[in-house]
């Protein structure tokens, strides 16, 4: 007799399980967990056994912190051997950050970890929660996907490639620089060619310590004085959101000088494009080359969420600055292409 599959659901909060209140939507303890347990679809033969772990403090994901990421990672690790796959129910607002962070924190992952949620709560008539949850359960139990994915509206994306691009639409996420791992229609199509290889080593958890990392977006009129105050605030890393293919003003010597000095003092500066699609190539224009000369490293086509969480993860490790710079520019979990 084949043993039935088992899926572990870590329910952290988010719109999916919220109910309306005087102050807008808020999570309600116990409610959604009961709804999942009563889900009629769970009695279908292809469905696995499902265990829900509702977190004590259900949160709107705008309140998520690196400590919460650690709690989720530890929870997955503690239950790793007893389940075939994992689902993290999460708010959509910071879902791409959490999916990116988990991809770096869960090293040598050999089982699916699928982060999902919904735009409309389960309790509302036109909810999108049902499809997102049911398909995530199927994907987590029946498919070989040894990585952190983000499932939303008929697509499973690599977690560290996804971005929230629509505040209200059901198609709320995109993966601008990498194809979807799974397309869901009347068929479920897994693109096996692009899924990460199963590792041979056991799962290892890497903690992200509260990072001294800042994301700074350039804009015309940006002053070097602003950059100076950020650099002098004790940061270890800076994600610089630049124009187009990775360009920044080349006619402001103070600005470039500050970057150069920051790099020399050990602050890691990563160039990330403001564009939704495409990546950084600092050799294309003089305005980009100046950054390269100042010691800025390339984030290639990483999302800002992946760049920030990867830099935070590496700064929390015992790697030297040189090794961090080298790893930032190498694909660790399929987060960049070059
Ligand atoms: N504010 C909610 C959250 O991120 C939004 C959602 O879940 O869609 O928790």
Tab-separated table of C-alpha atoms and ligand atoms in Angstrom:
chain	number	residue	atom	x	y	z
A	1	UNK	CA	0.000	0.000	0.000
A	2	UNK	CA	1.392	3.376	-0.936
A	3	UNK	CA	1.576	5.754	1.927
A	4	UNK	CA	-0.554	8.873	1.543
A	5	UNK	CA	1.257	12.143	1.114
A	6	UNK	CA	1.425	14.723	3.863
A	7	UNK	CA	1.527	18.505	3.597
A	8	UNK	CA	2.330	20.906	6.440
A	9	UNK	CA	0.728	24.340	6.358
A	10	UNK	CA	2.375	27.127	8.333
A	11	UNK	CA	-0.291	29.802	8.654
A	12	UNK	CA	1.339	33.144	9.441
A	13	UNK	CA	-1.534	35.549	8.663
A	14	UNK	CA	-2.422	37.747	5.696
A	15	UNK	CA	-5.650	38.647	3.936
A	16	UNK	CA	-6.400	35.007	3.136
A	17	UNK	CA	-7.692	34.323	6.665
A	18	UNK	CA	-8.817	37.842	7.611
A	19	UNK	CA	-12.261	39.056	8.541
A	20	UNK	CA	-13.713	42.556	8.297
A	21	UNK	CA	-13.588	44.649	11.495
A	22	UNK	CA	-14.255	48.282	12.456
A	23	UNK	CA	-10.630	49.007	11.547
A	24	UNK	CA	-10.563	47.170	8.223
A	25	UNK	CA	-9.493	43.576	7.577
A	26	UNK	CA	-7.700	41.831	10.481
A	27	UNK	CA	-6.664	38.215	11.091
A	28	UNK	CA	-8.920	36.222	13.413
A	29	UNK	CA	-7.449	33.406	15.484
A	30	UNK	CA	-8.879	29.959	14.803
A	31	UNK	CA	-11.199	30.952	11.987
A	32	UNK	CA	-9.250	30.065	8.839
A	33	UNK	CA	-7.645	26.953	10.325
A	34	UNK	CA	-11.114	25.541	10.950
A	35	UNK	CA	-12.136	26.425	7.390
A	36	UNK	CA	-9.144	24.554	5.942
A	37	UNK	CA	-9.904	21.486	8.027
A	38	UNK	CA	-13.476	21.496	6.698
A	39	UNK	CA	-12.406	21.953	3.065
A	40	UNK	CA	-14.458	19.393	1.052
A	41	UNK	CA	-11.702	19.062	-1.581
A	42	UNK	CA	-9.448	17.424	1.020
A	43	UNK	CA	-11.504	14.249	0.753
A	44	UNK	CA	-10.519	13.700	-2.907
A	45	UNK	CA	-8.183	10.722	-3.340
A	46	UNK	CA	-5.417	12.795	-4.934
A	47	UNK	CA	-5.288	15.138	-1.963
A	48	UNK	CA	-2.732	14.583	0.807
A	49	UNK	CA	-3.239	14.580	4.529
A	50	UNK	CA	-2.990	18.210	5.636
A	51	UNK	CA	-1.797	19.511	8.984
A	52	UNK	CA	-2.293	23.214	9.751
A	53	UNK	CA	-0.097	25.047	12.221
A	54	UNK	CA	-1.652	28.391	12.986
A	55	UNK	CA	0.879	30.817	14.407
A	56	UNK	CA	0.054	32.280	17.768
A	57	UNK	CA	0.306	35.813	16.546
A	58	UNK	CA	-1.314	36.019	13.093
A	59	UNK	CA	0.020	39.072	11.308
A	60	UNK	CA	-0.631	41.369	8.416
A	61	UNK	CA	2.529	40.706	6.419
A	62	UNK	CA	3.474	44.384	6.542
A	63	UNK	CA	4.579	43.528	10.097
A	64	UNK	CA	6.894	40.673	9.104
A	65	UNK	CA	10.512	40.739	10.336
A	66	UNK	CA	13.622	38.584	9.793
A	67	UNK	CA	12.859	36.956	13.163
A	68	UNK	CA	9.547	35.750	11.735
A	69	UNK	CA	11.422	34.304	8.753
A	70	UNK	CA	13.563	32.404	11.195
A	71	UNK	CA	10.473	31.087	13.018
A	72	UNK	CA	9.047	29.848	9.706
A	73	UNK	CA	12.378	28.233	8.722
A	74	UNK	CA	12.730	26.501	12.084
A	75	UNK	CA	9.133	25.315	11.878
A	76	UNK	CA	9.787	23.772	8.456
A	77	UNK	CA	12.989	22.170	9.696
A	78	UNK	CA	11.290	20.694	12.777
A	79	UNK	CA	8.664	19.037	10.568
A	80	UNK	CA	10.869	18.352	7.569
A	81	UNK	CA	11.103	14.575	7.808
A	82	UNK	CA	7.403	14.032	8.496
A	83	UNK	CA	5.958	15.828	5.470
A	84	UNK	CA	6.320	15.718	1.684
A	85	UNK	CA	5.818	19.421	1.174
A	86	UNK	CA	5.192	22.707	2.936
A	87	UNK	CA	2.897	25.666	2.426
A	88	UNK	CA	3.399	29.051	4.027
A	89	UNK	CA	0.159	31.047	4.162
A	90	UNK	CA	1.200	34.667	4.096
A	91	UNK	CA	0.002	38.168	3.281
A	92	UNK	CA	0.699	39.316	-0.240
A	93	UNK	CA	2.292	42.664	0.655
A	94	UNK	CA	5.676	41.243	1.632
A	95	UNK	CA	5.248	37.773	0.183
A	96	UNK	CA	8.035	38.261	-2.370
A	97	UNK	CA	10.439	39.304	0.418
A	98	UNK	CA	9.574	36.249	2.506
A	99	UNK	CA	9.791	33.883	-0.463
A	100	UNK	CA	13.199	35.347	-1.359
A	101	UNK	CA	14.450	35.244	2.234
A	102	UNK	CA	13.318	31.636	2.726
A	103	UNK	CA	15.079	30.592	-0.474
A	104	UNK	CA	18.389	31.710	1.035
A	105	UNK	CA	17.631	30.570	4.587
A	106	UNK	CA	16.604	27.034	3.578
A	107	UNK	CA	19.846	25.713	2.139
A	108	UNK	CA	19.859	22.327	0.363
A	109	UNK	CA	16.096	22.142	0.281
A	110	UNK	CA	14.825	18.915	-1.258
A	111	UNK	CA	11.053	19.394	-0.807
A	112	UNK	CA	8.595	22.013	-2.083
A	113	UNK	CA	7.997	25.051	0.094
A	114	UNK	CA	5.164	27.080	-1.429
A	115	UNK	CA	4.280	30.534	-0.208
A	116	UNK	CA	0.741	31.633	-1.043
A	117	UNK	CA	-2.130	33.835	0.081
A	118	UNK	CA	-4.955	35.752	-1.553
A	119	UNK	CA	-6.197	39.189	-2.525
A	120	UNK	CA	-9.712	38.606	-1.178
A	121	UNK	CA	-10.228	36.854	2.172
A	122	UNK	CA	-11.559	33.329	2.330
A	123	UNK	CA	-14.656	34.644	4.085
A	124	UNK	CA	-15.645	36.863	1.122
A	125	UNK	CA	-17.821	35.676	-1.737
A	126	UNK	CA	-15.400	36.383	-4.631
A	127	UNK	CA	-12.340	35.045	-2.858
A	128	UNK	CA	-9.296	33.854	-4.788
A	129	UNK	CA	-8.094	31.972	-1.702
A	130	UNK	CA	-9.722	28.702	-2.607
A	131	UNK	CA	-7.888	28.115	-5.878
A	132	UNK	CA	-4.579	29.380	-4.519
A	133	UNK	CA	-4.797	27.063	-1.525
A	134	UNK	CA	-6.051	23.937	-3.279
A	135	UNK	CA	-3.499	24.122	-6.096
A	136	UNK	CA	-0.690	24.867	-3.637
A	137	UNK	CA	-1.632	21.734	-1.689
A	138	UNK	CA	-1.511	19.682	-4.896
A	139	UNK	CA	1.819	21.166	-5.954
A	140	UNK	CA	3.364	20.656	-2.526
A	141	UNK	CA	2.321	17.019	-2.373
A	142	UNK	CA	2.569	15.657	-5.888
A	143	UNK	CA	5.385	17.459	-7.704
A	144	UNK	CA	9.163	17.324	-7.427
A	145	UNK	CA	9.953	20.955	-6.783
A	146	UNK	CA	12.921	21.144	-4.414
A	147	UNK	CA	12.777	24.898	-3.961
A	148	UNK	CA	10.860	27.806	-2.463
A	149	UNK	CA	8.044	28.812	-4.811
A	150	UNK	CA	5.390	31.479	-4.746
A	151	UNK	CA	2.008	30.346	-6.021
A	152	UNK	CA	-0.571	32.885	-7.121
A	153	UNK	CA	-3.290	32.951	-9.742
A	154	UNK	CA	-2.372	29.926	-11.837
A	155	UNK	CA	1.378	30.336	-11.700
A	156	UNK	CA	4.095	28.917	-9.504
A	157	UNK	CA	7.073	31.237	-9.628
A	158	UNK	CA	10.535	30.734	-8.217
A	159	UNK	CA	10.170	32.567	-4.892
A	160	UNK	CA	13.239	34.748	-5.324
A	161	UNK	CA	12.167	35.808	-8.842
A	162	UNK	CA	8.665	36.981	-7.968
A	163	UNK	CA	7.418	40.525	-7.363
A	164	UNK	CA	4.060	41.897	-6.291
A	165	UNK	CA	3.081	44.082	-9.228
A	166	UNK	CA	-0.624	44.638	-8.693
A	167	UNK	CA	-2.171	45.920	-5.470
A	168	UNK	CA	-5.668	44.659	-6.223
A	169	UNK	CA	-5.697	42.353	-9.272
A	170	UNK	CA	-5.840	38.581	-8.888
A	171	UNK	CA	-2.761	38.317	-11.114
A	172	UNK	CA	-0.862	40.105	-8.360
A	173	UNK	CA	2.606	38.659	-8.938
A	174	UNK	CA	4.990	38.458	-11.848
A	175	UNK	CA	8.366	36.921	-12.440
A	176	UNK	CA	9.753	39.394	-14.960
A	177	UNK	CA	13.142	37.771	-15.532
A	178	UNK	CA	12.403	34.071	-15.206
A	179	UNK	CA	9.656	31.805	-16.564
A	180	UNK	CA	7.038	30.331	-14.253
A	181	UNK	CA	8.003	26.935	-12.824
A	182	UNK	CA	4.421	25.740	-13.214
A	183	UNK	CA	1.540	26.935	-15.394
A	184	UNK	CA	-1.873	25.918	-14.174
A	185	UNK	CA	-4.851	25.610	-16.476
A	186	UNK	CA	-6.941	22.540	-17.114
A	187	UNK	CA	-3.527	20.829	-17.032
A	188	UNK	CA	-0.787	21.422	-14.481
A	189	UNK	CA	2.402	21.950	-16.508
A	190	UNK	CA	5.654	21.728	-14.576
A	191	UNK	CA	8.639	23.087	-16.483
A	192	UNK	CA	11.062	20.408	-15.250
A	193	UNK	CA	13.982	21.844	-17.222
A	194	UNK	CA	14.195	24.950	-15.080
A	195	UNK	CA	13.431	23.575	-11.611
A	196	UNK	CA	16.466	23.459	-9.320
A	197	UNK	CA	18.309	20.154	-8.922
A	198	UNK	CA	17.650	18.158	-5.782
A	199	UNK	CA	20.607	18.603	-3.422
A	200	UNK	CA	22.560	15.691	-1.989
A	201	UNK	CA	23.200	17.374	1.362
A	202	UNK	CA	20.718	17.625	4.246
A	203	UNK	CA	18.669	20.772	4.863
A	204	UNK	CA	20.482	23.547	6.668
A	205	UNK	CA	18.924	26.703	8.110
A	206	UNK	CA	20.728	30.036	7.771
A	207	UNK	CA	19.508	32.793	10.032
A	208	UNK	CA	19.164	36.362	8.811
A	209	UNK	CA	20.143	38.660	11.627
A	210	UNK	CA	18.377	42.064	11.622
A	211	UNK	CA	20.263	43.524	8.683
A	212	UNK	CA	22.051	46.851	8.449
A	213	UNK	CA	21.105	47.096	4.822
A	214	UNK	CA	19.348	49.919	3.027
A	215	UNK	CA	17.600	50.172	-0.346
A	216	UNK	CA	17.990	53.563	-1.973
A	217	UNK	CA	16.310	54.607	-5.182
A	218	UNK	CA	17.949	57.294	-7.325
A	219	UNK	CA	15.883	60.101	-8.824
A	220	UNK	CA	16.753	63.239	-10.772
A	221	UNK	CA	17.787	65.811	-8.180
A	222	UNK	CA	19.065	63.225	-5.714
A	223	UNK	CA	21.701	64.891	-3.562
A	224	UNK	CA	25.001	63.453	-2.398
A	225	UNK	CA	24.165	64.857	1.054
A	226	UNK	CA	21.321	62.356	1.397
A	227	UNK	CA	23.587	59.510	0.404
A	228	UNK	CA	26.172	60.706	2.919
A	229	UNK	CA	23.750	60.531	5.822
A	230	UNK	CA	22.707	57.026	4.806
A	231	UNK	CA	26.304	55.844	4.454
A	232	UNK	CA	27.221	57.333	7.821
A	233	UNK	CA	24.331	55.620	9.578
A	234	UNK	CA	26.267	52.421	10.239
A	235	UNK	CA	25.063	50.364	7.291
A	236	UNK	CA	26.917	47.295	6.031
A	237	UNK	CA	25.175	47.050	2.702
A	238	UNK	CA	23.436	49.310	0.208
A	239	UNK	CA	21.111	48.254	-2.598
A	240	UNK	CA	21.306	51.142	-5.048
A	241	UNK	CA	18.288	51.263	-7.346
A	242	UNK	CA	19.625	52.785	-10.542
A	243	UNK	CA	18.235	53.823	-13.896
A	244	UNK	CA	17.817	51.442	-16.830
A	245	UNK	CA	20.653	49.030	-17.340
A	246	UNK	CA	22.379	50.238	-14.162
A	247	UNK	CA	23.159	53.890	-14.693
A	248	UNK	CA	23.599	56.754	-12.229
A	249	UNK	CA	24.692	60.390	-12.632
A	250	UNK	CA	28.307	60.671	-13.752
A	251	UNK	CA	28.412	64.461	-13.409
A	252	UNK	CA	28.367	64.541	-9.587
A	253	UNK	CA	31.894	63.856	-8.313
A	254	UNK	CA	30.684	64.007	-4.658
A	255	UNK	CA	28.239	61.218	-5.279
A	256	UNK	CA	30.805	58.911	-6.902
A	257	UNK	CA	33.394	59.821	-4.302
A	258	UNK	CA	31.041	58.855	-1.499
A	259	UNK	CA	30.359	55.504	-3.120
A	260	UNK	CA	34.076	54.882	-3.570
A	261	UNK	CA	34.818	55.714	0.063
A	262	UNK	CA	31.895	53.605	1.257
A	263	UNK	CA	33.220	50.647	-0.710
A	264	UNK	CA	36.702	51.183	0.680
A	265	UNK	CA	35.292	51.236	4.214
A	266	UNK	CA	33.728	47.788	3.640
A	267	UNK	CA	30.132	48.721	2.775
A	268	UNK	CA	28.874	46.442	0.018
A	269	UNK	CA	27.025	48.397	-2.663
A	270	UNK	CA	24.894	46.410	-5.093
A	271	UNK	CA	23.491	47.889	-8.254
A	272	UNK	CA	19.888	46.905	-8.946
A	273	UNK	CA	17.814	48.329	-11.765
A	274	UNK	CA	14.639	50.315	-11.174
A	275	UNK	CA	13.173	48.619	-14.250
A	276	UNK	CA	10.754	45.773	-13.665
A	277	UNK	CA	12.341	43.667	-16.387
A	278	UNK	CA	15.946	43.176	-17.468
A	279	UNK	CA	19.123	43.551	-15.481
A	280	UNK	CA	22.264	45.538	-14.807
A	281	UNK	CA	25.248	45.785	-17.117
A	282	UNK	CA	27.483	48.574	-15.889
A	283	UNK	CA	29.796	48.341	-18.872
A	284	UNK	CA	27.179	49.621	-21.331
A	285	UNK	CA	27.381	53.375	-20.635
A	286	UNK	CA	29.910	55.759	-19.164
A	287	UNK	CA	27.349	56.538	-16.442
A	288	UNK	CA	27.404	52.873	-15.454
A	289	UNK	CA	31.158	52.427	-15.729
A	290	UNK	CA	31.704	55.180	-13.192
A	291	UNK	CA	29.792	53.062	-10.669
A	292	UNK	CA	31.859	50.032	-11.501
A	293	UNK	CA	35.020	52.075	-10.975
A	294	UNK	CA	33.700	53.238	-7.609
A	295	UNK	CA	33.482	49.600	-6.435
A	296	UNK	CA	29.755	49.048	-6.945
A	297	UNK	CA	28.936	45.414	-7.752
A	298	UNK	CA	26.270	44.169	-10.138
A	299	UNK	CA	22.953	42.733	-9.016
A	300	UNK	CA	22.398	41.504	-12.594
A	301	UNK	CA	18.717	40.681	-13.062
A	302	UNK	CA	17.875	40.043	-9.414
A	303	UNK	CA	14.673	41.516	-8.042
A	304	UNK	CA	15.124	44.166	-5.337
A	305	UNK	CA	13.559	41.704	-2.869
A	306	UNK	CA	16.073	38.990	-3.762
A	307	UNK	CA	18.984	41.453	-3.719
A	308	UNK	CA	18.066	42.788	-0.285
A	309	UNK	CA	17.424	39.410	1.336
A	310	UNK	CA	20.472	37.796	-0.271
A	311	UNK	CA	22.736	40.609	0.904
A	312	UNK	CA	21.206	40.393	4.403
A	313	UNK	CA	21.685	36.615	4.451
A	314	UNK	CA	25.314	36.872	3.353
A	315	UNK	CA	26.057	39.669	5.823
A	316	UNK	CA	24.607	37.444	8.568
A	317	UNK	CA	27.040	34.658	7.624
A	318	UNK	CA	30.721	34.551	8.503
A	319	UNK	CA	31.812	35.208	4.914
A	320	UNK	CA	34.422	37.870	4.279
A	321	UNK	CA	33.488	40.982	2.316
A	322	UNK	CA	35.316	39.652	-0.739
A	323	UNK	CA	33.411	36.359	-0.601
A	324	UNK	CA	30.092	38.178	-0.101
A	325	UNK	CA	30.802	40.299	-3.175
A	326	UNK	CA	31.610	37.221	-5.181
A	327	UNK	CA	28.491	35.343	-3.974
A	328	UNK	CA	26.264	38.348	-4.628
A	329	UNK	CA	27.271	38.060	-8.272
A	330	UNK	CA	26.777	34.290	-8.475
A	331	UNK	CA	23.512	32.379	-8.569
A	332	UNK	CA	23.027	30.582	-5.242
A	333	UNK	CA	19.366	29.536	-5.577
A	334	UNK	CA	18.589	30.419	-9.180
A	335	UNK	CA	17.968	34.057	-8.263
A	336	UNK	CA	20.057	35.559	-11.060
A	337	UNK	CA	21.022	34.879	-14.650
A	338	UNK	CA	24.106	36.301	-16.316
B	1	LIG	N1	-2.046	43.528	3.996
B	1	LIG	C1	-2.195	42.122	3.631
B	1	LIG	C2	-0.943	41.390	4.055
B	1	LIG	O1	0.049	41.509	3.408
B	1	LIG	C3	-2.430	42.016	2.169
B	1	LIG	C4	-2.678	40.620	1.661
B	1	LIG	O2	-2.489	39.628	2.302
B	1	LIG	O3	-3.086	40.515	0.481
B	1	LIG	O4	-0.942	40.720	5.053
